[in-house]
PDB file of C-alpha atoms in Angstrom:
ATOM      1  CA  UNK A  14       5.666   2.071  22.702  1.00  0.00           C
ATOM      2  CA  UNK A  15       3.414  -0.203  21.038  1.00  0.00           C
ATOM      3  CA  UNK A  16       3.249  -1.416  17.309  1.00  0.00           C
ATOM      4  CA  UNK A  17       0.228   0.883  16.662  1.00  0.00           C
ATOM      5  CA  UNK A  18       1.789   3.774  18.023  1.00  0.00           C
ATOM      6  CA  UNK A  19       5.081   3.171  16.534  1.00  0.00           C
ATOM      7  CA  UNK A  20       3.276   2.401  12.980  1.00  0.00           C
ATOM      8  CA  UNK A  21       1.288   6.092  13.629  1.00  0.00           C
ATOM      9  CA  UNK A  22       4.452   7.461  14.701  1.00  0.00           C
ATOM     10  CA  UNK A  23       6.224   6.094  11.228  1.00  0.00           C
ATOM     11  CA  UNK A  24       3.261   7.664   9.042  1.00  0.00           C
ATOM     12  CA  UNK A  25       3.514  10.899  10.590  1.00  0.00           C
ATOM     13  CA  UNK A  26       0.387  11.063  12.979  1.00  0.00           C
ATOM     14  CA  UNK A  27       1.515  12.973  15.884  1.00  0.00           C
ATOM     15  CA  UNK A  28      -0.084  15.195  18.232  1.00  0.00           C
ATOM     16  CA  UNK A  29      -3.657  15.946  16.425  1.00  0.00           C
ATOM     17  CA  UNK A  30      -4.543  12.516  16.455  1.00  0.00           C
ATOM     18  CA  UNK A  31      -3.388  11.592  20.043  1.00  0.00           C
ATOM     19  CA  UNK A  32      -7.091  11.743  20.727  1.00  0.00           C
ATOM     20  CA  UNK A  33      -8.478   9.703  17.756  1.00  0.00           C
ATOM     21  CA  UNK A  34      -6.621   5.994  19.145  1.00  0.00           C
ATOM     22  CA  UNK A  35      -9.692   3.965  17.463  1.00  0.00           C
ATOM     23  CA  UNK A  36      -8.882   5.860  13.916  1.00  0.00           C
ATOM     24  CA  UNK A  37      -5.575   4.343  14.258  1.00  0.00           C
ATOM     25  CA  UNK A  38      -6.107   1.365  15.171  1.00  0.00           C
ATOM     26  CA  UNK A  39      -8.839   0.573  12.498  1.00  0.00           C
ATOM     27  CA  UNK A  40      -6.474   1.941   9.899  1.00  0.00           C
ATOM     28  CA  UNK A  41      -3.438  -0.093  11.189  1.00  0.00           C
ATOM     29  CA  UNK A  42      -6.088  -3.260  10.937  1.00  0.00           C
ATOM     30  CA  UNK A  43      -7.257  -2.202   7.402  1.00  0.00           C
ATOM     31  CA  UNK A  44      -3.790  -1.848   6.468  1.00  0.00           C
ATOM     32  CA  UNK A  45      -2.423  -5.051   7.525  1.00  0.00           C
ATOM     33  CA  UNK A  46      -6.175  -6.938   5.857  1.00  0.00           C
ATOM     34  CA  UNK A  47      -4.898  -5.256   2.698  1.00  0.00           C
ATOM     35  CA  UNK A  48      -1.294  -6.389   2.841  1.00  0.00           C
ATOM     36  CA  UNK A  49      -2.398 -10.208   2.823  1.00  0.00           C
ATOM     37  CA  UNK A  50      -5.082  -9.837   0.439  1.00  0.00           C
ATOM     38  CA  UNK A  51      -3.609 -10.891  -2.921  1.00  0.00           C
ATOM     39  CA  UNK A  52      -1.506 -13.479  -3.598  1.00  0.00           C
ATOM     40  CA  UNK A  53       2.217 -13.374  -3.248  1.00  0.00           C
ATOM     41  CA  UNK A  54       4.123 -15.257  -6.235  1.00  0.00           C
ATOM     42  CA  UNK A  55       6.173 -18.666  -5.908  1.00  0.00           C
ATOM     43  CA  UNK A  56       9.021 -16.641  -7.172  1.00  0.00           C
ATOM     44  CA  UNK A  57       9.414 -13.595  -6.138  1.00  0.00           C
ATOM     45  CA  UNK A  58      11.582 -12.216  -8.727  1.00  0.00           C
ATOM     46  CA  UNK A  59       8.714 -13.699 -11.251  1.00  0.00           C
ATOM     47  CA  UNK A  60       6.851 -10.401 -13.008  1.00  0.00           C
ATOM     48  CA  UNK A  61       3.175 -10.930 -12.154  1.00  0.00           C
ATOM     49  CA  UNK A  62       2.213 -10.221 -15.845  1.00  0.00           C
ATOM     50  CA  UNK A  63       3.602  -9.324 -19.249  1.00  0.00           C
ATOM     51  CA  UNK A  64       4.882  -6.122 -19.589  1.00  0.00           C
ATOM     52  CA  UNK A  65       2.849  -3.304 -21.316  1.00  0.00           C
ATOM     53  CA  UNK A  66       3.608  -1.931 -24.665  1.00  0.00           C
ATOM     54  CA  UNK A  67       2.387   1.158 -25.352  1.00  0.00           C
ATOM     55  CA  UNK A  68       1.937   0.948 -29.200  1.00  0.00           C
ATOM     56  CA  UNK A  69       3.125   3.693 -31.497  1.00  0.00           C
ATOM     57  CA  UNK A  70       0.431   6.041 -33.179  1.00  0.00           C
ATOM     58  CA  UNK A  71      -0.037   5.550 -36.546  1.00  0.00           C
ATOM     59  CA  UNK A  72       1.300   8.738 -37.134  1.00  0.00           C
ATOM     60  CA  UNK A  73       4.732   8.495 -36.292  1.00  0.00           C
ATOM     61  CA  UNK A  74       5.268   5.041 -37.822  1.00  0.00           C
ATOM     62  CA  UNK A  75       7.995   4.963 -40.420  1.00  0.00           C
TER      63      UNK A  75
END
């Protein structure tokens, strides 16, 4: 078995798509473009950005 068919097998594509091997494999290739895409952090514990606060309506302040 081959990564791409182990990586279809994983997300469930079974015996519809037996026929459709170029779907696949230009999913698998999207899928592994998007995973490098951004920019891992130094730290990888490090939160990319400040947490949001959602603020409290004005009508429920005390």
């Amino acid at each position: 078995m081959t990564d791409d068919e182990a990586l279809a097998r994983a997300a469930g594509l079974g015996a519809p798509w037996r026929d459709r091997g170029a779907e696949i494999a230009e999913a698998i290739a999207h899928a592994r473009r998007l995973a490098t895409a951004f920019p891992r952090p130094a730290n990888e514990i490090a939160e990319p950005m400040p947490a949001f606060a959602v603020p409290v309506p004005k009508a429920q302040r005390a």
